[in-house]
Structures are given as C-alpha cells and as structure tokens.
C-alpha cells in the first residue's frame, strides 16, 4: 500500500482541505492520511472562520502518525504563517530527509477571507527552499514575490525547489499550467471550462500531483496526469463540488 500524508485545513463540505486531498489521492490508488492545521467554518460557497490549530496540536498529530509510518510523500496546504510552515517542514525533514514535499500556498478563500499576511512575505522564501514543489495560482505567485520574470519564462530556481504556476485564474481560451523544474520549463494546457467554478481546485491538483509522484512518475509526468484529472474533475459532481471515483 502506497501512503501519502496531507497536512492542511478541515473543510466540512469536503470540497477542499484534507478531505479533498484524500479523495484525490484515493482516485489514483494512494492511501492518504491527514494532519489538521485548521478546523474551518465553511461550506462550498462561504467561508466564516479559519479555526487555527496551535502548533503543539499539529506536532502531536504528526508525532502520532510518524510513530507508525515514516511518510515519504507529503502535501501541505493551509497554514497560519511562515513560522508554522517552517516548523512543519523541519519536522518532516528530521523524520525523513528525502521525503517529497508539495506546498499548495492558500492565500485566500474564494469567499474573500485572506490567510497569508503581507508582513510575512519575505519569510516564506527560506522555507520554500526546503520544499520540493510549490504550486501557487496567479495571486499566490505574486504574493510570494516570485517575480514577473517567471511570467516571461525566466525563472532560474536551480535545485532549490520546483514551481508550478497554475493557469486557472489567468486569461485566455486555454488553461495553461507552467512548471519550472531542473532548469527546464514545461507547459500543460487544456481548454478552459467556462463557469465550472469548482471549490478546492488547488487542493485537488496538488494532491493529484503528489499521488502520481508517489506512484513513481517523474514530476512532469505527474503534473500532466494531474492536469488530465482536473479536466474531468471540473465537469463532475454537482454545483461547486466535484467528485470522481
């Protein structure tokens, strides 16, 4: 049994957060386990409160799961701050130095709630250098200060971390995700689906990528498989909730 770990918020609608992550992993045959960083008050259309979980409780959850299994594939989602993200990453690296870590930065909720604070912008880069893949959308990309140079295809990340810039919020008839990995650039395009408006697309995409890496695919192959998955996810389910089985 191939296992992966998601460390993210709890969304009762199961459209985003750890429940969505585990469903996406299960679609690919990967068994997902979870650590909760926030007990949010939300449904598929509104967000009320983040309900942050303090670090001691996050650490206790991690410690309990790692006593049974040393996870090699980890997805991190909603976190309160760069400090908490750093503690999570350092914990993982201490337990499994060669683990593959994906961080899907959640800067805001669709309903308008902002999570990451401007005052912390500069604090994220040192942590990201300890992560294997970062998957921002257009707004998160700008918030993290990754620069306009990436939009011109000039990112040079070296071996620090790979970057997948999601194209779902960009303009154009196609949705194009751009991966910078190993000093190469890869494009993953699909026709834009008007009015899909699904909840938790970032969670689903990053978890699908992680699942495919866990299955032994290269990172570009995993991104393509996840893109194909999202094309089906966006036209599935009911309303803002997608569902694939």
PDB file of C-alpha atoms in Angstrom:
ATOM      1  CA  UNK A   1       0.000   0.000   0.000  1.00  0.00           C
ATOM      2  CA  UNK A   2       1.412   3.362  -1.058  1.00  0.00           C
ATOM      3  CA  UNK A   3       0.775   6.056   1.548  1.00  0.00           C
ATOM      4  CA  UNK A   4       0.868   9.837   1.444  1.00  0.00           C
ATOM      5  CA  UNK A   5       0.245  12.481   4.079  1.00  0.00           C
ATOM      6  CA  UNK A   6      -1.739  15.701   3.773  1.00  0.00           C
ATOM      7  CA  UNK A   7      -1.217  18.494   6.306  1.00  0.00           C
ATOM      8  CA  UNK A   8      -3.951  21.048   5.730  1.00  0.00           C
ATOM      9  CA  UNK A   9      -7.231  22.505   6.921  1.00  0.00           C
ATOM     10  CA  UNK A  10     -10.510  20.693   7.512  1.00  0.00           C
ATOM     11  CA  UNK A  11     -13.383  21.753   5.239  1.00  0.00           C
ATOM     12  CA  UNK A  12     -16.681  20.202   6.280  1.00  0.00           C
ATOM     13  CA  UNK A  13     -18.006  20.276   2.713  1.00  0.00           C
ATOM     14  CA  UNK A  14     -15.066  18.030   1.679  1.00  0.00           C
ATOM     15  CA  UNK A  15     -14.529  20.260  -1.340  1.00  0.00           C
ATOM     16  CA  UNK A  16     -11.134  21.475  -0.121  1.00  0.00           C
ATOM     17  CA  UNK A  17      -8.616  20.692   2.591  1.00  0.00           C
ATOM     18  CA  UNK A  18      -7.669  17.282   3.908  1.00  0.00           C
ATOM     19  CA  UNK A  19     -10.887  15.558   2.857  1.00  0.00           C
ATOM     20  CA  UNK A  20     -10.489  16.702  -0.751  1.00  0.00           C
ATOM     21  CA  UNK A  21      -6.805  15.739  -0.671  1.00  0.00           C
ATOM     22  CA  UNK A  22      -7.555  12.213   0.495  1.00  0.00           C
ATOM     23  CA  UNK A  23     -10.266  11.754  -2.154  1.00  0.00           C
ATOM     24  CA  UNK A  24      -7.868  12.871  -4.898  1.00  0.00           C
ATOM     25  CA  UNK A  25      -5.152  10.538  -3.634  1.00  0.00           C
ATOM     26  CA  UNK A  26      -7.603   7.644  -3.406  1.00  0.00           C
ATOM     27  CA  UNK A  27      -8.656   8.173  -7.036  1.00  0.00           C
ATOM     28  CA  UNK A  28      -5.109   7.215  -8.023  1.00  0.00           C
ATOM     29  CA  UNK A  29      -4.907   4.326  -5.577  1.00  0.00           C
ATOM     30  CA  UNK A  30      -2.802   6.085  -2.933  1.00  0.00           C
ATOM     31  CA  UNK A  31      -3.822   5.792   0.723  1.00  0.00           C
ATOM     32  CA  UNK A  32      -3.974   9.241   2.298  1.00  0.00           C
ATOM     33  CA  UNK A  33      -3.562  10.080   5.975  1.00  0.00           C
ATOM     34  CA  UNK A  34      -4.056  13.558   7.421  1.00  0.00           C
ATOM     35  CA  UNK A  35      -2.968  16.147   9.962  1.00  0.00           C
ATOM     36  CA  UNK A  36      -5.292  19.075  10.573  1.00  0.00           C
ATOM     37  CA  UNK A  37      -3.930  22.659  10.663  1.00  0.00           C
ATOM     38  CA  UNK A  38      -7.299  24.439  10.891  1.00  0.00           C
ATOM     39  CA  UNK A  39     -10.878  23.496  11.809  1.00  0.00           C
ATOM     40  CA  UNK A  40     -12.530  25.858   9.370  1.00  0.00           C
ATOM     41  CA  UNK A  41     -16.134  27.008   9.356  1.00  0.00           C
ATOM     42  CA  UNK A  42     -17.083  26.853   5.692  1.00  0.00           C
ATOM     43  CA  UNK A  43     -19.183  25.198   3.037  1.00  0.00           C
ATOM     44  CA  UNK A  44     -18.752  25.131  -0.727  1.00  0.00           C
ATOM     45  CA  UNK A  45     -19.857  28.760  -1.163  1.00  0.00           C
ATOM     46  CA  UNK A  46     -18.910  30.656   2.010  1.00  0.00           C
ATOM     47  CA  UNK A  47     -16.006  30.911   4.450  1.00  0.00           C
ATOM     48  CA  UNK A  48     -16.562  32.180   8.002  1.00  0.00           C
ATOM     49  CA  UNK A  49     -13.572  31.383  10.234  1.00  0.00           C
ATOM     50  CA  UNK A  50     -10.228  29.576   9.882  1.00  0.00           C
ATOM     51  CA  UNK A  51     -10.213  27.944  13.326  1.00  0.00           C
ATOM     52  CA  UNK A  52      -6.435  27.667  13.511  1.00  0.00           C
ATOM     53  CA  UNK A  53      -4.928  24.650  15.279  1.00  0.00           C
ATOM     54  CA  UNK A  54      -1.980  25.597  17.517  1.00  0.00           C
ATOM     55  CA  UNK A  55       1.461  24.193  16.702  1.00  0.00           C
ATOM     56  CA  UNK A  56       1.547  21.881  19.725  1.00  0.00           C
ATOM     57  CA  UNK A  57      -1.560  20.097  18.452  1.00  0.00           C
ATOM     58  CA  UNK A  58      -0.220  19.914  14.902  1.00  0.00           C
ATOM     59  CA  UNK A  59       3.034  18.451  16.220  1.00  0.00           C
ATOM     60  CA  UNK A  60       1.149  15.934  18.369  1.00  0.00           C
ATOM     61  CA  UNK A  61      -0.811  14.738  15.337  1.00  0.00           C
ATOM     62  CA  UNK A  62       2.393  14.374  13.331  1.00  0.00           C
ATOM     63  CA  UNK A  63       4.169  12.542  16.131  1.00  0.00           C
ATOM     64  CA  UNK A  64       1.349  10.031  16.488  1.00  0.00           C
ATOM     65  CA  UNK A  65       1.235   9.218  12.762  1.00  0.00           C
ATOM     66  CA  UNK A  66       5.026   9.080  12.376  1.00  0.00           C
ATOM     67  CA  UNK A  67       5.283   6.568  15.218  1.00  0.00           C
ATOM     68  CA  UNK A  68       3.555   4.115  12.903  1.00  0.00           C
ATOM     69  CA  UNK A  69       4.857   5.112   9.469  1.00  0.00           C
ATOM     70  CA  UNK A  70       7.597   7.344   8.010  1.00  0.00           C
ATOM     71  CA  UNK A  71       5.911   9.251   5.190  1.00  0.00           C
ATOM     72  CA  UNK A  72       7.900   9.866   2.005  1.00  0.00           C
ATOM     73  CA  UNK A  73       5.237  11.867   0.176  1.00  0.00           C
ATOM     74  CA  UNK A  74       3.664  14.895   1.853  1.00  0.00           C
ATOM     75  CA  UNK A  75       1.321  17.632   0.708  1.00  0.00           C
ATOM     76  CA  UNK A  76       0.989  20.804   2.802  1.00  0.00           C
ATOM     77  CA  UNK A  77      -1.937  23.146   2.304  1.00  0.00           C
ATOM     78  CA  UNK A  78      -3.471  25.811   4.537  1.00  0.00           C
ATOM     79  CA  UNK A  79      -1.123  27.121   7.240  1.00  0.00           C
ATOM     80  CA  UNK A  80      -1.431  30.127   9.536  1.00  0.00           C
ATOM     81  CA  UNK A  81       2.027  31.575   8.956  1.00  0.00           C
ATOM     82  CA  UNK A  82       5.508  31.110   7.545  1.00  0.00           C
ATOM     83  CA  UNK A  83       6.610  30.154  11.062  1.00  0.00           C
ATOM     84  CA  UNK A  84       4.145  27.257  11.208  1.00  0.00           C
ATOM     85  CA  UNK A  85       5.048  26.155   7.691  1.00  0.00           C
ATOM     86  CA  UNK A  86       8.714  26.159   8.676  1.00  0.00           C
ATOM     87  CA  UNK A  87       8.069  24.054  11.751  1.00  0.00           C
ATOM     88  CA  UNK A  88       6.119  21.516   9.693  1.00  0.00           C
ATOM     89  CA  UNK A  89       8.810  21.258   7.025  1.00  0.00           C
ATOM     90  CA  UNK A  90      11.605  20.976   9.598  1.00  0.00           C
ATOM     91  CA  UNK A  91       9.697  18.222  11.393  1.00  0.00           C
ATOM     92  CA  UNK A  92       9.274  16.273   8.148  1.00  0.00           C
ATOM     93  CA  UNK A  93      12.920  16.703   7.128  1.00  0.00           C
ATOM     94  CA  UNK A  94      14.070  15.487  10.557  1.00  0.00           C
ATOM     95  CA  UNK A  95      11.956  12.343  10.211  1.00  0.00           C
ATOM     96  CA  UNK A  96      12.504  11.673   6.507  1.00  0.00           C
ATOM     97  CA  UNK A  97      15.205  13.873   4.905  1.00  0.00           C
ATOM     98  CA  UNK A  98      14.496  12.581   1.389  1.00  0.00           C
ATOM     99  CA  UNK A  99      10.694  12.987   1.567  1.00  0.00           C
ATOM    100  CA  UNK A 100       8.995  14.675  -1.401  1.00  0.00           C
ATOM    101  CA  UNK A 101       7.084  17.722  -0.146  1.00  0.00           C
ATOM    102  CA  UNK A 102       4.489  19.705  -2.091  1.00  0.00           C
ATOM    103  CA  UNK A 103       3.196  23.009  -0.732  1.00  0.00           C
ATOM    104  CA  UNK A 104      -0.006  24.446  -2.172  1.00  0.00           C
ATOM    105  CA  UNK A 105       0.002  28.003  -0.761  1.00  0.00           C
ATOM    106  CA  UNK A 106      -3.501  29.128   0.203  1.00  0.00           C
ATOM    107  CA  UNK A 107      -3.503  32.924   0.286  1.00  0.00           C
ATOM    108  CA  UNK A 108      -7.255  33.497   0.336  1.00  0.00           C
ATOM    109  CA  UNK A 109     -10.614  31.778   0.196  1.00  0.00           C
ATOM    110  CA  UNK A 110     -12.917  32.264  -2.785  1.00  0.00           C
ATOM    111  CA  UNK A 111     -15.386  33.882  -0.384  1.00  0.00           C
ATOM    112  CA  UNK A 112     -12.853  36.649   0.284  1.00  0.00           C
ATOM    113  CA  UNK A 113     -11.108  35.605   3.514  1.00  0.00           C
ATOM    114  CA  UNK A 114      -7.352  36.346   3.429  1.00  0.00           C
ATOM    115  CA  UNK A 115      -4.963  33.955   5.171  1.00  0.00           C
ATOM    116  CA  UNK A 116      -1.353  34.861   4.446  1.00  0.00           C
ATOM    117  CA  UNK A 117      -0.273  38.273   5.747  1.00  0.00           C
ATOM    118  CA  UNK A 118       1.697  40.814   3.729  1.00  0.00           C
ATOM    119  CA  UNK A 119       4.038  41.399   6.655  1.00  0.00           C
ATOM    120  CA  UNK A 120       5.319  37.825   6.232  1.00  0.00           C
ATOM    121  CA  UNK A 121       6.083  37.913   2.515  1.00  0.00           C
ATOM    122  CA  UNK A 122       9.838  37.715   2.925  1.00  0.00           C
ATOM    123  CA  UNK A 123       9.599  34.913   5.481  1.00  0.00           C
ATOM    124  CA  UNK A 124       8.360  32.275   3.041  1.00  0.00           C
ATOM    125  CA  UNK A 125      11.317  32.048   0.644  1.00  0.00           C
ATOM    126  CA  UNK A 126      13.738  30.419   3.150  1.00  0.00           C
ATOM    127  CA  UNK A 127      11.094  27.769   3.882  1.00  0.00           C
ATOM    128  CA  UNK A 128      10.272  27.173   0.218  1.00  0.00           C
ATOM    129  CA  UNK A 129      13.905  26.288  -0.412  1.00  0.00           C
ATOM    130  CA  UNK A 130      13.336  23.229   1.800  1.00  0.00           C
ATOM    131  CA  UNK A 131      10.289  22.154  -0.238  1.00  0.00           C
ATOM    132  CA  UNK A 132      10.347  20.160  -3.481  1.00  0.00           C
ATOM    133  CA  UNK A 133       7.378  21.688  -5.309  1.00  0.00           C
ATOM    134  CA  UNK A 134       5.346  24.880  -4.742  1.00  0.00           C
ATOM    135  CA  UNK A 135       2.027  25.222  -6.612  1.00  0.00           C
ATOM    136  CA  UNK A 136       0.731  28.823  -6.474  1.00  0.00           C
ATOM    137  CA  UNK A 137      -2.043  30.363  -8.531  1.00  0.00           C
ATOM    138  CA  UNK A 138      -1.533  33.788 -10.092  1.00  0.00           C
ATOM    139  CA  UNK A 139      -2.348  35.742  -6.912  1.00  0.00           C
ATOM    140  CA  UNK A 140      -0.293  33.483  -4.648  1.00  0.00           C
ATOM    141  CA  UNK A 141       2.605  33.680  -7.091  1.00  0.00           C
ATOM    142  CA  UNK A 142       2.580  37.481  -6.810  1.00  0.00           C
ATOM    143  CA  UNK A 143       2.165  37.398  -3.014  1.00  0.00           C
ATOM    144  CA  UNK A 144       5.181  35.153  -2.552  1.00  0.00           C
ATOM    145  CA  UNK A 145       7.323  37.585  -4.513  1.00  0.00           C
ATOM    146  CA  UNK A 146       8.361  35.068  -7.147  1.00  0.00           C
ATOM    147  CA  UNK A 147       8.503  37.923  -9.661  1.00  0.00           C
ATOM    148  CA  UNK A 148       7.248  38.852 -13.076  1.00  0.00           C
ATOM    149  CA  UNK A 149      10.293  37.205 -14.625  1.00  0.00           C
ATOM    150  CA  UNK A 150       8.573  33.833 -14.284  1.00  0.00           C
ATOM    151  CA  UNK A 151       5.716  35.045 -16.465  1.00  0.00           C
ATOM    152  CA  UNK A 152       8.312  35.686 -19.182  1.00  0.00           C
ATOM    153  CA  UNK A 153       9.770  32.222 -18.713  1.00  0.00           C
ATOM    154  CA  UNK A 154      12.904  33.441 -16.981  1.00  0.00           C
ATOM    155  CA  UNK A 155      12.689  31.618 -13.661  1.00  0.00           C
ATOM    156  CA  UNK A 156      16.000  30.082 -12.612  1.00  0.00           C
ATOM    157  CA  UNK A 157      15.293  28.150  -9.452  1.00  0.00           C
ATOM    158  CA  UNK A 158      18.259  25.832  -9.687  1.00  0.00           C
ATOM    159  CA  UNK A 159      17.895  22.877  -7.342  1.00  0.00           C
ATOM    160  CA  UNK A 160      16.116  24.792  -4.556  1.00  0.00           C
ATOM    161  CA  UNK A 161      12.547  23.916  -5.488  1.00  0.00           C
ATOM    162  CA  UNK A 162      10.307  23.325  -8.478  1.00  0.00           C
ATOM    163  CA  UNK A 163       7.480  25.748  -9.209  1.00  0.00           C
ATOM    164  CA  UNK A 164       4.137  25.048 -10.862  1.00  0.00           C
ATOM    165  CA  UNK A 165       2.298  28.257 -11.735  1.00  0.00           C
ATOM    166  CA  UNK A 166      -1.359  27.348 -12.161  1.00  0.00           C
ATOM    167  CA  UNK A 167      -3.213  28.959 -15.045  1.00  0.00           C
ATOM    168  CA  UNK A 168      -6.787  28.552 -13.899  1.00  0.00           C
ATOM    169  CA  UNK A 169      -7.128  32.217 -12.881  1.00  0.00           C
ATOM    170  CA  UNK A 170      -5.328  33.606 -15.929  1.00  0.00           C
ATOM    171  CA  UNK A 171      -6.933  34.903 -19.115  1.00  0.00           C
ATOM    172  CA  UNK A 172      -7.146  33.028 -22.415  1.00  0.00           C
ATOM    173  CA  UNK A 173      -9.140  30.272 -24.061  1.00  0.00           C
ATOM    174  CA  UNK A 174      -6.801  27.632 -22.631  1.00  0.00           C
ATOM    175  CA  UNK A 175      -5.838  26.983 -19.032  1.00  0.00           C
ATOM    176  CA  UNK A 176      -2.056  26.646 -19.062  1.00  0.00           C
ATOM    177  CA  UNK A 177      -0.025  25.469 -16.069  1.00  0.00           C
ATOM    178  CA  UNK A 178       3.716  26.172 -16.247  1.00  0.00           C
ATOM    179  CA  UNK A 179       6.279  24.039 -14.440  1.00  0.00           C
ATOM    180  CA  UNK A 180       9.867  25.152 -13.814  1.00  0.00           C
ATOM    181  CA  UNK A 181      11.876  22.086 -12.826  1.00  0.00           C
ATOM    182  CA  UNK A 182      15.540  21.246 -13.193  1.00  0.00           C
ATOM    183  CA  UNK A 183      16.165  24.488 -15.118  1.00  0.00           C
ATOM    184  CA  UNK A 184      13.600  23.447 -17.728  1.00  0.00           C
ATOM    185  CA  UNK A 185      10.128  24.756 -18.436  1.00  0.00           C
ATOM    186  CA  UNK A 186       7.110  22.563 -19.145  1.00  0.00           C
ATOM    187  CA  UNK A 187       3.634  23.624 -20.268  1.00  0.00           C
ATOM    188  CA  UNK A 188       0.405  21.743 -19.534  1.00  0.00           C
ATOM    189  CA  UNK A 189      -2.562  23.134 -21.452  1.00  0.00           C
ATOM    190  CA  UNK A 190      -6.219  22.223 -21.712  1.00  0.00           C
ATOM    191  CA  UNK A 191      -9.304  24.086 -22.982  1.00  0.00           C
ATOM    192  CA  UNK A 192     -10.727  26.392 -20.336  1.00  0.00           C
ATOM    193  CA  UNK A 193     -14.079  25.200 -18.974  1.00  0.00           C
ATOM    194  CA  UNK A 194     -16.369  28.245 -18.682  1.00  0.00           C
ATOM    195  CA  UNK A 195     -18.363  28.599 -15.477  1.00  0.00           C
ATOM    196  CA  UNK A 196     -17.045  25.461 -13.774  1.00  0.00           C
ATOM    197  CA  UNK A 197     -16.254  27.366 -10.551  1.00  0.00           C
ATOM    198  CA  UNK A 198     -15.325  24.262  -8.581  1.00  0.00           C
ATOM    199  CA  UNK A 199     -14.323  24.538  -4.925  1.00  0.00           C
ATOM    200  CA  UNK A 200     -10.884  23.281  -3.890  1.00  0.00           C
ATOM    201  CA  UNK A 201      -9.208  23.047  -7.284  1.00  0.00           C
ATOM    202  CA  UNK A 202      -5.767  23.833  -5.869  1.00  0.00           C
ATOM    203  CA  UNK A 203      -6.102  21.146  -3.211  1.00  0.00           C
ATOM    204  CA  UNK A 204      -7.164  18.553  -5.764  1.00  0.00           C
ATOM    205  CA  UNK A 205      -4.432  19.404  -8.264  1.00  0.00           C
ATOM    206  CA  UNK A 206      -1.562  19.377  -5.760  1.00  0.00           C
ATOM    207  CA  UNK A 207      -2.775  16.127  -4.191  1.00  0.00           C
ATOM    208  CA  UNK A 208      -3.118  14.500  -7.604  1.00  0.00           C
ATOM    209  CA  UNK A 209       0.453  15.526  -8.427  1.00  0.00           C
ATOM    210  CA  UNK A 210       1.720  14.092  -5.141  1.00  0.00           C
ATOM    211  CA  UNK A 211      -0.156  10.831  -5.680  1.00  0.00           C
ATOM    212  CA  UNK A 212       1.411  10.359  -9.098  1.00  0.00           C
ATOM    213  CA  UNK A 213       4.898  11.128  -7.791  1.00  0.00           C
ATOM    214  CA  UNK A 214       4.256   8.506  -5.096  1.00  0.00           C
ATOM    215  CA  UNK A 215       3.356   6.063  -7.869  1.00  0.00           C
ATOM    216  CA  UNK A 216       6.806   6.538  -9.394  1.00  0.00           C
ATOM    217  CA  UNK A 217       6.166   9.077 -12.147  1.00  0.00           C
ATOM    218  CA  UNK A 218       8.574  11.901 -12.866  1.00  0.00           C
ATOM    219  CA  UNK A 219       7.413  15.343 -11.781  1.00  0.00           C
ATOM    220  CA  UNK A 220       6.472  16.478 -15.327  1.00  0.00           C
ATOM    221  CA  UNK A 221       4.573  13.210 -15.873  1.00  0.00           C
ATOM    222  CA  UNK A 222       2.805  13.656 -12.529  1.00  0.00           C
ATOM    223  CA  UNK A 223       1.789  17.217 -13.432  1.00  0.00           C
ATOM    224  CA  UNK A 224       0.345  16.042 -16.746  1.00  0.00           C
ATOM    225  CA  UNK A 225      -1.596  13.229 -15.054  1.00  0.00           C
ATOM    226  CA  UNK A 226      -2.947  15.708 -12.502  1.00  0.00           C
ATOM    227  CA  UNK A 227      -3.942  18.142 -15.275  1.00  0.00           C
ATOM    228  CA  UNK A 228      -5.865  15.353 -17.012  1.00  0.00           C
ATOM    229  CA  UNK A 229      -7.541  14.512 -13.709  1.00  0.00           C
ATOM    230  CA  UNK A 230      -8.588  18.140 -13.204  1.00  0.00           C
ATOM    231  CA  UNK A 231     -10.156  18.309 -16.667  1.00  0.00           C
ATOM    232  CA  UNK A 232     -12.506  15.542 -15.552  1.00  0.00           C
ATOM    233  CA  UNK A 233     -12.945  16.923 -12.039  1.00  0.00           C
ATOM    234  CA  UNK A 234     -14.106  20.319 -13.311  1.00  0.00           C
ATOM    235  CA  UNK A 235     -17.106  18.809 -15.112  1.00  0.00           C
ATOM    236  CA  UNK A 236     -18.008  16.300 -12.383  1.00  0.00           C
ATOM    237  CA  UNK A 237     -20.237  16.386  -9.319  1.00  0.00           C
ATOM    238  CA  UNK A 238     -22.892  18.957  -8.527  1.00  0.00           C
ATOM    239  CA  UNK A 239     -22.608  22.725  -8.192  1.00  0.00           C
ATOM    240  CA  UNK A 240     -19.220  23.763  -6.781  1.00  0.00           C
ATOM    241  CA  UNK A 241     -18.367  20.255  -5.555  1.00  0.00           C
ATOM    242  CA  UNK A 242     -16.523  17.958  -7.933  1.00  0.00           C
ATOM    243  CA  UNK A 243     -16.471  14.200  -7.430  1.00  0.00           C
ATOM    244  CA  UNK A 244     -14.629  11.460  -9.274  1.00  0.00           C
ATOM    245  CA  UNK A 245     -14.495   7.774  -8.407  1.00  0.00           C
TER     246      UNK A 245
END
